Coordinates of C-alpha atoms in Angstrom, one line a residue:
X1 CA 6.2 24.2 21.2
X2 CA 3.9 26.6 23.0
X3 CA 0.4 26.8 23.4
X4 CA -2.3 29.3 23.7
X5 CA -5.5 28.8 25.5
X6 CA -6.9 26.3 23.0
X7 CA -4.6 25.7 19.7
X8 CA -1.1 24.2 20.1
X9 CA 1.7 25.9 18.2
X10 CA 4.7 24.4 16.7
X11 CA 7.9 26.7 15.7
X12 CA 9.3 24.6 12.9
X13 CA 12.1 25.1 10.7
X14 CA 9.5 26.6 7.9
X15 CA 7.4 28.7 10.2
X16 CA 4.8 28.9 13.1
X17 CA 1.8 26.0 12.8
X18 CA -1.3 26.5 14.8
X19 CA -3.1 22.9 15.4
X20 CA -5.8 21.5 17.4
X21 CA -6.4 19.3 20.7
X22 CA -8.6 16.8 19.8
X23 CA -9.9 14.4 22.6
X24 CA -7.0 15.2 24.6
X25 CA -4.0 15.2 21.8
X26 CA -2.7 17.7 19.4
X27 CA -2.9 17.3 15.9
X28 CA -1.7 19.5 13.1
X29 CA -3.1 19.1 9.7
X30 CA -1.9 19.9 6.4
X31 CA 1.0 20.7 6.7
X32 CA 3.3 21.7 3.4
X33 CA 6.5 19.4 3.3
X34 CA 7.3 20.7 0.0
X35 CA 6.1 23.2 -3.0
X36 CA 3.2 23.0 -4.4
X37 CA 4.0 20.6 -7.3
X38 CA 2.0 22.6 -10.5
X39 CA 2.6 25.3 -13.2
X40 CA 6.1 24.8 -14.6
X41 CA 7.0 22.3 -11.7
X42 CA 4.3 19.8 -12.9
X43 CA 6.0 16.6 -13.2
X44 CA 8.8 17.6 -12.1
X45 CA 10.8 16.7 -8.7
X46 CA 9.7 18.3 -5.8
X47 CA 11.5 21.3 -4.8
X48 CA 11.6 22.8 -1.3
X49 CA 8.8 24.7 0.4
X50 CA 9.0 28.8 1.0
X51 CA 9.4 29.7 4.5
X52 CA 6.8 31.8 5.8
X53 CA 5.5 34.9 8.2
X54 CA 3.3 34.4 10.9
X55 CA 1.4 31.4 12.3
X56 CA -0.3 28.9 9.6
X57 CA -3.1 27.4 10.2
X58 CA -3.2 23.6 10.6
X59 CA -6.7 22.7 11.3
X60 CA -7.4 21.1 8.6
X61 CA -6.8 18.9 5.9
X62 CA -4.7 20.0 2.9
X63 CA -5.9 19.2 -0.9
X64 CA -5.5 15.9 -1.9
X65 CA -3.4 14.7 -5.1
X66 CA -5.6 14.5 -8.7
X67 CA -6.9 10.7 -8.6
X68 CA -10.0 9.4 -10.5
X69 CA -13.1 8.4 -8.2
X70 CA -13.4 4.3 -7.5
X71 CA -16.1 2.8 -9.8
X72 CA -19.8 2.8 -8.2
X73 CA -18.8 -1.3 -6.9
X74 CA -15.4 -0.5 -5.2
X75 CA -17.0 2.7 -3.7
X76 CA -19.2 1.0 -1.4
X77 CA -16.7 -0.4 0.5
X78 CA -13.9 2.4 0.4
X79 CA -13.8 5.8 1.1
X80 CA -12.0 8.1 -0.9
X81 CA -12.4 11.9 -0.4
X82 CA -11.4 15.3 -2.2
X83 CA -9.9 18.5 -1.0
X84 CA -9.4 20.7 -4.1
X85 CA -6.3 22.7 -4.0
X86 CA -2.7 22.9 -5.5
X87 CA -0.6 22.9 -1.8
X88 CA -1.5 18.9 -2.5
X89 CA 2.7 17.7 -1.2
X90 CA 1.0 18.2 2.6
X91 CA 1.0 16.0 5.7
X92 CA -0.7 15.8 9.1
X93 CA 1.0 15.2 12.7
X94 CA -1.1 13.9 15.7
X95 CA 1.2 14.3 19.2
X96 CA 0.1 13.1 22.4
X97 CA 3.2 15.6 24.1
X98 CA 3.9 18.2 21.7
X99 CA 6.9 19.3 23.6
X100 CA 10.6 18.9 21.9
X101 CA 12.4 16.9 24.9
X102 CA 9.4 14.4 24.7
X103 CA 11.4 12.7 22.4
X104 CA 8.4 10.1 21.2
X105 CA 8.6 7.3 18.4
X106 CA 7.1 8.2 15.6
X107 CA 5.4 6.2 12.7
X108 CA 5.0 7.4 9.2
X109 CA 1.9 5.9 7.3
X110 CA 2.2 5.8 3.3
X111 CA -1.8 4.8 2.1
X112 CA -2.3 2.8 -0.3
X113 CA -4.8 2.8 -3.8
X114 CA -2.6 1.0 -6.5
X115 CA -0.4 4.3 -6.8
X116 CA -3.3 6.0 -8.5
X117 CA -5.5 6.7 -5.7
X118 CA -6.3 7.5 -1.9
X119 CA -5.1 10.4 0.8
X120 CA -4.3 10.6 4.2
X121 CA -7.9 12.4 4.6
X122 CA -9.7 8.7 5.0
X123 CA -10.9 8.4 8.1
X124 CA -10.1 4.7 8.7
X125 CA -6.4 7.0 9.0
X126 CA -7.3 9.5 11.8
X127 CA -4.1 9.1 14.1
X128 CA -5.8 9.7 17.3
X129 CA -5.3 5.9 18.8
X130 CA -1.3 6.2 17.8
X131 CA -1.1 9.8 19.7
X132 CA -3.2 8.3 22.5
X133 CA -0.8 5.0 23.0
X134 CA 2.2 7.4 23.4
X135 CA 3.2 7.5 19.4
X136 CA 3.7 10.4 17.3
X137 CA 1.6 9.5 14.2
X138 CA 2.4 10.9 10.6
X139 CA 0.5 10.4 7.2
X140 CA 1.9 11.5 3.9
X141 CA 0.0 13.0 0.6
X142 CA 2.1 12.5 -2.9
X143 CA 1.0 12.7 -6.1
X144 CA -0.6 9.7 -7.2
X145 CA -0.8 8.1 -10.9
X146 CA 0.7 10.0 -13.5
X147 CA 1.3 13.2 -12.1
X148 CA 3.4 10.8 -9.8
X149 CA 4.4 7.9 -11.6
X150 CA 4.3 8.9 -15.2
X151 CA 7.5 7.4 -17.2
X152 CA 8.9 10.4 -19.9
X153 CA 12.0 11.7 -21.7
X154 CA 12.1 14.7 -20.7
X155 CA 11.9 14.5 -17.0
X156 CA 13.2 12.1 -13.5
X157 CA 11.1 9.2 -12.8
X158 CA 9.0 8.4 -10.0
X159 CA 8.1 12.1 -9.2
X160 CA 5.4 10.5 -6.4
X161 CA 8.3 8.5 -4.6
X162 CA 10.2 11.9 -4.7
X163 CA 7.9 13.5 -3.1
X164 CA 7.5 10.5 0.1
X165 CA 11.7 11.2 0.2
X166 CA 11.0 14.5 0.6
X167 CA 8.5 13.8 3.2
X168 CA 11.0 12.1 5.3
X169 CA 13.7 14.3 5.3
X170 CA 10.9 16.7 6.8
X171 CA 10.4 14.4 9.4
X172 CA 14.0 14.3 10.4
X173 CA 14.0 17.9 10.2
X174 CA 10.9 18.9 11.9
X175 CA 9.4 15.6 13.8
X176 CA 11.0 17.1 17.1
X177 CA 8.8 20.3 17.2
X178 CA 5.8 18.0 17.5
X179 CA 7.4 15.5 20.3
X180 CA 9.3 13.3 18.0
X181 CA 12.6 11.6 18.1
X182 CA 14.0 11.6 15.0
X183 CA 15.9 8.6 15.5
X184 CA 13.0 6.2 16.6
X185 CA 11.1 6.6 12.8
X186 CA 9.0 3.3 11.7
X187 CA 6.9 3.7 8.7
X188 CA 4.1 2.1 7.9
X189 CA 2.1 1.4 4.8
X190 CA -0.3 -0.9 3.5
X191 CA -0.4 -2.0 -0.9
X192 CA 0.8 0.8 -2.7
X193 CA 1.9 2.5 0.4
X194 CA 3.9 -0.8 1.5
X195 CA 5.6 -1.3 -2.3
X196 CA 6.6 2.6 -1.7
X197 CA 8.2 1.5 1.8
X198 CA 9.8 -1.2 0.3
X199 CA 11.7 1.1 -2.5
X200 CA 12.2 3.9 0.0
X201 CA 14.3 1.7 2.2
X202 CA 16.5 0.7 -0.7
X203 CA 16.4 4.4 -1.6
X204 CA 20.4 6.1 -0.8
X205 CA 18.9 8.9 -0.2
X206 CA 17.0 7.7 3.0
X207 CA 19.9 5.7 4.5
X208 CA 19.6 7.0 8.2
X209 CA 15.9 8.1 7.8
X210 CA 14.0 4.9 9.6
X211 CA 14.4 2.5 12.6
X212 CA 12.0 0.2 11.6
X213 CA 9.2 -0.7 8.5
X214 CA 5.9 -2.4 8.6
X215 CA 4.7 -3.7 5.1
X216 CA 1.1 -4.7 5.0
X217 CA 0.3 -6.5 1.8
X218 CA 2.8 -4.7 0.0
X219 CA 6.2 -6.3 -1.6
X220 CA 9.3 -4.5 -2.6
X221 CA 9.2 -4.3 -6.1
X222 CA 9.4 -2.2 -9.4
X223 CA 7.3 -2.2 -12.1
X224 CA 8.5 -3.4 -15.7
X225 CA 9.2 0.5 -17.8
X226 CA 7.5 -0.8 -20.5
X227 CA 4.8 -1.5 -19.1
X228 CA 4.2 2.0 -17.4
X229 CA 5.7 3.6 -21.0
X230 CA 2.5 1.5 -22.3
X231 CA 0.3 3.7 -19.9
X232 CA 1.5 7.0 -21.3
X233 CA 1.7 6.3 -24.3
X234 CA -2.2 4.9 -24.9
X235 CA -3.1 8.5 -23.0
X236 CA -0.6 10.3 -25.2
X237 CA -3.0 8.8 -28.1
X238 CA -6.0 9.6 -26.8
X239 CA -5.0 13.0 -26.3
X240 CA -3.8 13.3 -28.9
X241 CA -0.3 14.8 -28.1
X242 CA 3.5 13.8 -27.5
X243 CA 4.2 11.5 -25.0
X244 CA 5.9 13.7 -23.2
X245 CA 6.3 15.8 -19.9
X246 CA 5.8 19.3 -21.3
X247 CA 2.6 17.8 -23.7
X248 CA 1.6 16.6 -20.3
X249 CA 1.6 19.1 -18.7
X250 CA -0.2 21.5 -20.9
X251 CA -3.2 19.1 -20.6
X252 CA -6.0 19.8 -18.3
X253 CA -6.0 18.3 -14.9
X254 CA -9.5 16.6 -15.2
X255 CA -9.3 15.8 -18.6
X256 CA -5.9 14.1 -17.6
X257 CA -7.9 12.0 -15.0
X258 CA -10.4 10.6 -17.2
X259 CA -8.1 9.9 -20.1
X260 CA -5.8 8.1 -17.2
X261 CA -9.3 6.1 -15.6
X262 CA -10.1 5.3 -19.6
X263 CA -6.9 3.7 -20.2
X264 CA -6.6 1.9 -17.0
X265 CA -9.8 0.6 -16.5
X266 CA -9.0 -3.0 -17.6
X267 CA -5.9 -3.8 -15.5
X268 CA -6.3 -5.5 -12.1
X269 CA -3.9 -6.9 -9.8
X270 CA -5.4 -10.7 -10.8
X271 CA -4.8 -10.3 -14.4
X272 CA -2.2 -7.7 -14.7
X273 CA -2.3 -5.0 -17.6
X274 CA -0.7 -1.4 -18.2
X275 CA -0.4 0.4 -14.9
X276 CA 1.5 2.6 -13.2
X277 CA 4.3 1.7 -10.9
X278 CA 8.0 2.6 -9.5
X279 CA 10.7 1.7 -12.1
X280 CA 14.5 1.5 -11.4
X281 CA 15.9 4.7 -12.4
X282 CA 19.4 4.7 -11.5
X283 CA 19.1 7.2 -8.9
X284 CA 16.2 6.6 -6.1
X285 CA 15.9 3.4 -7.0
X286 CA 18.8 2.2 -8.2
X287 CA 18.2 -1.2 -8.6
X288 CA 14.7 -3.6 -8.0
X289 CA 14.1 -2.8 -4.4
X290 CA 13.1 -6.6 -3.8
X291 CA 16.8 -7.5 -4.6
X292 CA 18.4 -4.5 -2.8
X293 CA 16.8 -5.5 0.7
X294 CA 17.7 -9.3 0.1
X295 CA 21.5 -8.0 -0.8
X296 CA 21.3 -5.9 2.5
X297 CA 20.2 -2.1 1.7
X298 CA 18.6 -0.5 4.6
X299 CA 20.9 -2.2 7.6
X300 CA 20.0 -2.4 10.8
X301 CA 16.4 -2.0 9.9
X302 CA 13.9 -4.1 11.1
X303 CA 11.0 -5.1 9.5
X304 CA 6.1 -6.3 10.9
X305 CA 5.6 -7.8 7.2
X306 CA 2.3 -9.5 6.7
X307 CA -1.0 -10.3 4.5
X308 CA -4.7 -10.5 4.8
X309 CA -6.0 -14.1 4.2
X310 CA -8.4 -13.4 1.3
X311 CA -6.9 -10.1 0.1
X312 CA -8.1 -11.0 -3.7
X313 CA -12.0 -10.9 -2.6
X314 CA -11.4 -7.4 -2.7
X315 CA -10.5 -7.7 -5.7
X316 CA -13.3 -10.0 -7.1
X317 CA -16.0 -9.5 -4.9
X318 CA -17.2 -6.1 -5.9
X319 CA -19.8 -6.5 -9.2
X320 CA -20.2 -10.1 -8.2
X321 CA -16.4 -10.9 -10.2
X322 CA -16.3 -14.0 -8.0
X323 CA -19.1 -15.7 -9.6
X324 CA -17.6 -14.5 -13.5
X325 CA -14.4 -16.4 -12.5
X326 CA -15.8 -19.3 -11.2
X327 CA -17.7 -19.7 -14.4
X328 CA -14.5 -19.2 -16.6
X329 CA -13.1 -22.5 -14.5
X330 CA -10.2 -23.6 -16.6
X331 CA -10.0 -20.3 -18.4
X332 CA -9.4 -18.5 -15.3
X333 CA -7.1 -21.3 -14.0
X334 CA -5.1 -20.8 -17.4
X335 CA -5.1 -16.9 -16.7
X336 CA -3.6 -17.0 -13.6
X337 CA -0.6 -19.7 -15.2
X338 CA -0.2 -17.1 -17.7
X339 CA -0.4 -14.2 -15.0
X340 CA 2.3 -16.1 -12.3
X341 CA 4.4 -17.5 -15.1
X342 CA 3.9 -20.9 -13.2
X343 CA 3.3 -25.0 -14.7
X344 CA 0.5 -26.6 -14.6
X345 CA 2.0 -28.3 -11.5
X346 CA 1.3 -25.1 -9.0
X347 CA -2.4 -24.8 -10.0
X348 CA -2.8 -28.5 -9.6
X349 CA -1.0 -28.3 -6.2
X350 CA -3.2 -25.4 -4.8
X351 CA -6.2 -27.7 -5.9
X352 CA -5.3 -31.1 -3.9
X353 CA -4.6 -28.5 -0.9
X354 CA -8.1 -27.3 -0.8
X355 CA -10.0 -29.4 -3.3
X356 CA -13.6 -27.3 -1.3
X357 CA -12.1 -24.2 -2.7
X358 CA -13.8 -22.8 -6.2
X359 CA -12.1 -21.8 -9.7
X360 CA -11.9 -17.9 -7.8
X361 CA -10.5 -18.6 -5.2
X362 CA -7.9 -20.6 -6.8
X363 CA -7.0 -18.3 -8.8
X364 CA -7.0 -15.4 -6.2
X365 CA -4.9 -17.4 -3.7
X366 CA -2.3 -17.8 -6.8
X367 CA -2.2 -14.6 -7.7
X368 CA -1.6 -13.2 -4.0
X369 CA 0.8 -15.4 -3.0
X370 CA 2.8 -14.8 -6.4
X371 CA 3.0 -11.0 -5.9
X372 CA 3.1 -10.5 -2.4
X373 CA 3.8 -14.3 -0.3
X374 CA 6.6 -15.5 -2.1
X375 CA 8.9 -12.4 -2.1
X376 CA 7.7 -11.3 1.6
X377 CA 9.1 -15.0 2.5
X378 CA 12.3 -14.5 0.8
X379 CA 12.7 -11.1 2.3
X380 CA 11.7 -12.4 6.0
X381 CA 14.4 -15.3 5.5
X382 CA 17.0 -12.6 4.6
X383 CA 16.7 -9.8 7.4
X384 CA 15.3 -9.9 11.2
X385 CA 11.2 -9.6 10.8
X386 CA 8.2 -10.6 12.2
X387 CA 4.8 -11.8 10.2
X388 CA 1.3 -11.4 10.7
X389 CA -1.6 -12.9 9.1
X390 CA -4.4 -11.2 9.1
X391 CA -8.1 -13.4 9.5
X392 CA -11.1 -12.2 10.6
X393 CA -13.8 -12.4 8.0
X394 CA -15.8 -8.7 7.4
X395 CA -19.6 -9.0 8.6
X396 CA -20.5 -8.4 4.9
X397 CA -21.6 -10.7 2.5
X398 CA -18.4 -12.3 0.2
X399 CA -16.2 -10.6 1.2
X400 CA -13.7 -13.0 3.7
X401 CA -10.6 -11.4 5.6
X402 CA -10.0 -9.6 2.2
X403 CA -7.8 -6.8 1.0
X404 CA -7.6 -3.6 3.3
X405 CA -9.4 -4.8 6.0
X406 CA -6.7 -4.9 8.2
X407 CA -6.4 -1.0 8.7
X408 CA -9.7 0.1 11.0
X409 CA -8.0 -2.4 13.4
X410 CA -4.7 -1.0 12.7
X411 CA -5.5 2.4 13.2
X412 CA -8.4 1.4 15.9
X413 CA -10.8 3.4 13.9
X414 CA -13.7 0.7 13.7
X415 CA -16.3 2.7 14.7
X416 CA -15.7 5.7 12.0
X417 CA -18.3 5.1 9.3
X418 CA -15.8 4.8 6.7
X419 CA -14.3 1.6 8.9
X420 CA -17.9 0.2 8.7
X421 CA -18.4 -0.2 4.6
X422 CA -15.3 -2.5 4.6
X423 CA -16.0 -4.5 7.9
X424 CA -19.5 -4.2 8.8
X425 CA -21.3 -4.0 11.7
X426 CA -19.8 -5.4 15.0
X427 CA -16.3 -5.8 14.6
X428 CA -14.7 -6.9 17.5
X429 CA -12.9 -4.0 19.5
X430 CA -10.6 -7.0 21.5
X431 CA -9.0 -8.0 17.7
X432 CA -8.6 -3.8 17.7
X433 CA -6.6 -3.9 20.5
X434 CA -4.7 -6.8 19.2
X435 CA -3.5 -5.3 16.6
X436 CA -2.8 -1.4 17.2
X437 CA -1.6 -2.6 20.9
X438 CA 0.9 -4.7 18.2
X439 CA 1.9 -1.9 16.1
X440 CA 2.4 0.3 18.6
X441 CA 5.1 -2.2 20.3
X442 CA 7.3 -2.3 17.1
X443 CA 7.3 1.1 16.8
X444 CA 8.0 1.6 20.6
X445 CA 10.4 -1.4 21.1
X446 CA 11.1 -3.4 17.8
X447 CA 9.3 -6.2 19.0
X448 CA 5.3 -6.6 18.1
X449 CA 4.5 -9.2 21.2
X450 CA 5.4 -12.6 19.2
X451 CA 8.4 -14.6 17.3
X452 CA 10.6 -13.3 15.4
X453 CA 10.7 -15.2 11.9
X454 CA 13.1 -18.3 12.1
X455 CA 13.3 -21.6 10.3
X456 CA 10.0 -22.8 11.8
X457 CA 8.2 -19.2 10.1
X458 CA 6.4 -18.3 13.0
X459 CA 3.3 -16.2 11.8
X460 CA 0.9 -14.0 14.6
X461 CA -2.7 -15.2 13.3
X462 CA -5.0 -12.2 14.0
X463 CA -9.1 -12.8 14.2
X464 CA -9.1 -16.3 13.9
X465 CA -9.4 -19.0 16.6
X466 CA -6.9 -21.5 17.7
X467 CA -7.3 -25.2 18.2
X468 CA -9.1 -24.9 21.8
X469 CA -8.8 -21.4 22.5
X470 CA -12.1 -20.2 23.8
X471 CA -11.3 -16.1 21.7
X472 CA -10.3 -15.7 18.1
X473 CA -8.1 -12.5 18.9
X474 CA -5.0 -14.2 18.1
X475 CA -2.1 -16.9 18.0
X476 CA 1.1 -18.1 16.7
X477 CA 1.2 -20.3 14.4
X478 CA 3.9 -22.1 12.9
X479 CA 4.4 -22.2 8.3
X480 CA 0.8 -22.0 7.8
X481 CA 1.5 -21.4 4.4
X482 CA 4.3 -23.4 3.5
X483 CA 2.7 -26.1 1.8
X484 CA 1.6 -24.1 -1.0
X485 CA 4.7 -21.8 -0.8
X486 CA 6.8 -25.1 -1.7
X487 CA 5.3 -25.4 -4.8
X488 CA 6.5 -22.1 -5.8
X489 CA 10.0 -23.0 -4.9
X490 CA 9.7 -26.5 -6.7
X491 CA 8.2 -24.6 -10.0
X492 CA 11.1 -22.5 -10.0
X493 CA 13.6 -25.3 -9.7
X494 CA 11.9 -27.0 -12.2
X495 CA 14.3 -27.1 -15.7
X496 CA 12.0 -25.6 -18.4
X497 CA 11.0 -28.3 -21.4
X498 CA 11.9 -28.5 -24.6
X499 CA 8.8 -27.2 -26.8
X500 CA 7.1 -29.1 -29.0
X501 CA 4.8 -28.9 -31.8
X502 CA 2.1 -29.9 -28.8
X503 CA 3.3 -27.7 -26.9
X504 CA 3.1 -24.5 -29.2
X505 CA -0.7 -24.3 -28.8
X506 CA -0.4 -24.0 -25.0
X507 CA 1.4 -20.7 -24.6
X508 CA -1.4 -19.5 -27.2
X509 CA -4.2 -21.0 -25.0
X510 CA -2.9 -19.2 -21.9
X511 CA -2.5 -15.8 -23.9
X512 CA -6.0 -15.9 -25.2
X513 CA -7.0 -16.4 -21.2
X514 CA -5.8 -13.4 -20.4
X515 CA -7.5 -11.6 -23.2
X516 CA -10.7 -13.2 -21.8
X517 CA -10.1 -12.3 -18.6
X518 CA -9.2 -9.0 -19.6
X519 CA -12.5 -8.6 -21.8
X520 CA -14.7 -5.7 -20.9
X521 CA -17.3 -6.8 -18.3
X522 CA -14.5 -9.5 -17.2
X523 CA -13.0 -7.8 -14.2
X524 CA -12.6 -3.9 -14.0
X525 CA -10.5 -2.6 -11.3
X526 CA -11.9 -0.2 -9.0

C-alpha cells in the first residue's frame, strides 16, 4: 500500500485501486471481486474477474444487483438505493491502517432484504465506526432474487450464494493489501444476510475462510425446492416462456423485476408463500445448513447469535397490518398453527404467558420464535456462542424493538438519515456504544464483553433496563425466553393423534386461515 498526497492506493492481486481518506480512514469502494455476471454468464456461477492496467478508481460505489423497490409502507422506514450498472459482483473496504504488516481483524457484512433486496450502498452500512475502532470492515453485493436464487434445469443453484463464496476467497486473497489478516475473518450479517452466513459456514468450499460469525436474526436454513420451483415457474407463466435459465435470461431485466414483485407480492415471513431461498444442492450446500453446524461443519468457529424483541412489527406495522390481525383473532391464531406446524397447545401457552398481549402479537411472537428462536437455541447448545437480545423500542409510533433495528447501533450510524426512518429521533448514542464496542470485541478477541451460552442461557439484553439499574444500555440476563421456548420442545415430543372424522375439518380450517391471511389487502410484504 502506498499513498499519494490525498487517495490511498492498494496493489492487489487484480490491479492498482485508488480510494479515499474519509474522516481519518481509507476506504475503497466498489471494488470488482468477480465478472460482471450478465450476457451469456447470466445465471450462471460467477467466474473470475480480468486483471487490469493502471490504477482503478474506488471512490465510489459500484452498481447494485436488479431488486424491485419496497412498497410505498416499507419504504418509509428503509432505505434502499440504486446504482445502475452491470460490474454489480463489487465490494467496498474501509481500513483504519492500510498498510500490509498491520495485520488487522477484519469483518465481512452480508445485508439483508429477504434475498431479493438491499446493497451495501445503505448508509445505516457505512463502515467508518469499524475502521475507526481498529477493524477492517468489508460489505458484499450479490445478486439478489432470481438472478441469484432462481431454481432451473439447466444451470447450478444458488448463483447469489456463489457469488458471497467468491467474495471470500477474495478476501483471503486480497484482505492484506488493505491491513487485513486473513486469518482473523468474522462475518457478519443480519436476515437474509445471516441465513447466507449460516449456509456459508457449512459450505466445503469455505472451510478455512472465517474465525468467527455473528448471525443477527437470521437461522441457518434452506428453503424447501419446491417452493422456490413454485416462484419460477408462476414467472415462467406470466412471461410466457420456459421455465428455464436460457428463457430467462433472454427476458428483459426490468420486466424480469416486476414479473418477480408480481409473483411475490403475497408471501411474508408470518404467513409463508413462494419465495426465493438457498436450497441443498449437493455441492455448496450439501446438506440443510441448520443440520450441518449442529453435526459440527465449520469447527473451531465461533459464533454473537441473537434477535430483536419485536422483529415481526416490522413485518406488521407498515399499512397498519397490526390492527388487520388483531381483527382476524382466531383466524390469525389458526394461521400461525398452520404456518409453525404447532398444536393448539403452543398458541394457548404463549397466551397464559402474556394474556396483555393482542391476536398480532401472538401470532408475531410464534412466528419468530419458530423460524429464527428455536433453531438459534439448538445451534447455541451445540457449538461455543454468545446471545444477544436486542430491546430498545424505535421513537416511532408501533413499531417496538422490531426487525432491523438493531443495525444503526451496530454499525454506529444513528445519526445518518437513513438510521433515523427506522429508529426515530433521539436514539441513545450510549446503547450505540453498547453494541458496536460489542461487535467490535468478537471480532477482535472472540469474546463480545458477556457469558458465553451455558445451561443457564445467558442472554446480553441491549436497550432495556434491569431490575434497579438506573441505564437501560444493557445486562445479562439469564433464559429469558425459555418459558415459551419449552413449549416448542414439549409440542415436538408430543406423539401426533390419531385423526378422526372431528378432526378432519381442522387441518381444513387452518388451510383456509392461511388463504385468508394470504388474501390481497391481508398482509403484503415489503
Amino acid at each position: 500500500m502506498t499513498a499519494d498526497r490525498t487517495d490511498p492506493v492498494a496493489s492487489t492481486p487484480h490491479g492498482a485501486l485508488r480510494g479515499r481518506y474519509e474522516r481519518g480512514v481509507a476506504v475503497f469502494r466498489g471494488i470488482p471481486y468477480a465478472a460482471p455476471p450478465f450476457g451469456p454468464r447470466r445465471f450462471r456461477p460467477p467466474v473470475p474477474l480480468p486483471p487490469w492496467d493502471g490504477v482503478r478508481d474506488a471512490g465510489s460505489f459500484g452498481p447494485t444487483p436488479p431488486k424491485p423497490p419496497y412498497s410505498d409502507a416499507f419504504a418509509r422506514y428503509l432505505s434502499d438505493p440504486v446504482v445502475p450498472g452491470d460490474d454489480i459482483l463489487n465490494l467496498n473496504v474501509w481500513t483504519p491502517d492500510p498498510d500490509p504488516a498491520a495485520r488487522l481483524p477484519v469483518l465481512v457484512w452480508f445485508h439483508g432484504g429477504a434475498l431479493t433486496r438491499g446493497s451495501s450502498a445503505v448508509p445505516v452500512y457505512d463502515g467508518h465506526a469499524f475502521a475507526r475502532d481498529g477493524v477492517v470492515c468489508v460489505s458484499v453485493n450479490h445478486r439478489l432474487g432470481v438472478e441469484g436464487y432462481g431454481l432451473f434445469p439447466d444451470t447450478p443453484p444458488n448463483p447469489g450464494l456463489r457469488d458471497q463464496i467468491a467474495a471470500l476467497a477474495w478476501v483471503h486473497e486480497t484482505i492484506e493489501a488493505f491491513g487485513g489478516d486473513p486469518g482473523r475473518v468474522t462475518l457478519f450479517g443480519q436476515s437474509a444476510g445471516a441465513i447466507s452466513i449460516g449456509a456459508l459456514l457449512a459450505a466445503p468450499q469455505t472451510r478455512g475462510l472465517v474465525r468467527r460469525a455473528v448471525l443477527q436474526s437470521g437461522p441457518p436454513e434452506a428453503s424447501e425446492r419446491a417452493k422456490v420451483r413454485r416462484m419460477v415457474r408462476r414467472m415462467a407463466s406470466r412471461l410466457r416462456i420456459p421455465a428455464t435459465a436460457e428463457a430467462f435470461a433472454a427476458v428483459d431485466r426490468e420486466l424480469l423485476l416486476r414479473t418477480q414483485a408480481e409473483v411475490g407480492r403475497l408471501s411474508s415471513p408470518v404467513v409463508g408463500g413462494p419465495a426465493f431461498g438457498i436450497v441443498v444442492d449437493g455441492d455448496v450446500v450439501p446438506r440443510d445448513p441448520l443440520d450441518a453446524l449442529l453435526d459440527g461443519a465449520a469447527p473451531g468457529v465461533d459464533l454473537m447469535m441473537g434477535w430483536t424483541r419485536d422483529e415481526h412489527r416490522l413485518w406488521l406495522v407498515p399499512g397498519g397490518l397490526m390492527e388487520r390481525v388483531d381483527r382476524l383473532g382466531a383466524v390469525a391464531l389458526a394461521g400461525a398453527m398452520a404456518r409453525c406446524h404447532c398444536g393448539s397447545e403452543v398458541p394457548r401457552g404463549y397466551r397464559a404467558l402474556h394474556p396483555e398481549a393482542g391476536t398480532a402479537d401472538l401470532v408475531g411472537d410464534l412466528v419468530t420464535d419458530h423460524l429464527l428462536r428455536v433453531p438459534l437455541h439448538r445451534l447455541a447448545d451445540a457449538r461455543p456462542s454468545y446471545v444477544y437480545e436486542f430491546a430498545w423500542p424505535s421513537r416511532l409510533p408501533g413499531l417496538g424493538a422490531c426487525h432491523a433495528l438493531e443495525l444503526g447501533f451496530v454499525f454506529d450510524t444513528g445519526e445518518v438519515p437513513e438510521s433515523r426512518r427506522l429508529a426515530g429521533e433521539g436514539a441513545p448514542q450510549e446503547l450505540a456504544d453498547a453494541m458496536h464496542g460489542a461487535w467490535v470485541r468478537f471480532a477482535t478477541e472472540g469474546d463480545p464483553g458477556w457469558e458465553r451460552w451455558d445451561d443457564t442461557h445467558p442472554v446480553r439484553v441491549f436497550g432495556d433496563r434491569a431490575p434497579g439499574a438506573p441505564h437501560d444500555v444493557a445486562y445479562t440476563a439469564h433464559g429469558p425466553r425459555d418459558r415459551e421456548l419449552a413449549l416448542w420442545a414439549r409440542d415436538a415430543a408430543a406423539p401426533a393423534p390419531a385423526l378422526t372424522d372431528t378432526d378432519q375439518p381442522r387441518g381444513t380450517e387452518l388451510r383456509a386461515a392461511v388463504r385468508r391471511l394470504r388474501r390481497p389487502g391481508a398482509l403484503r410484504r415489503g
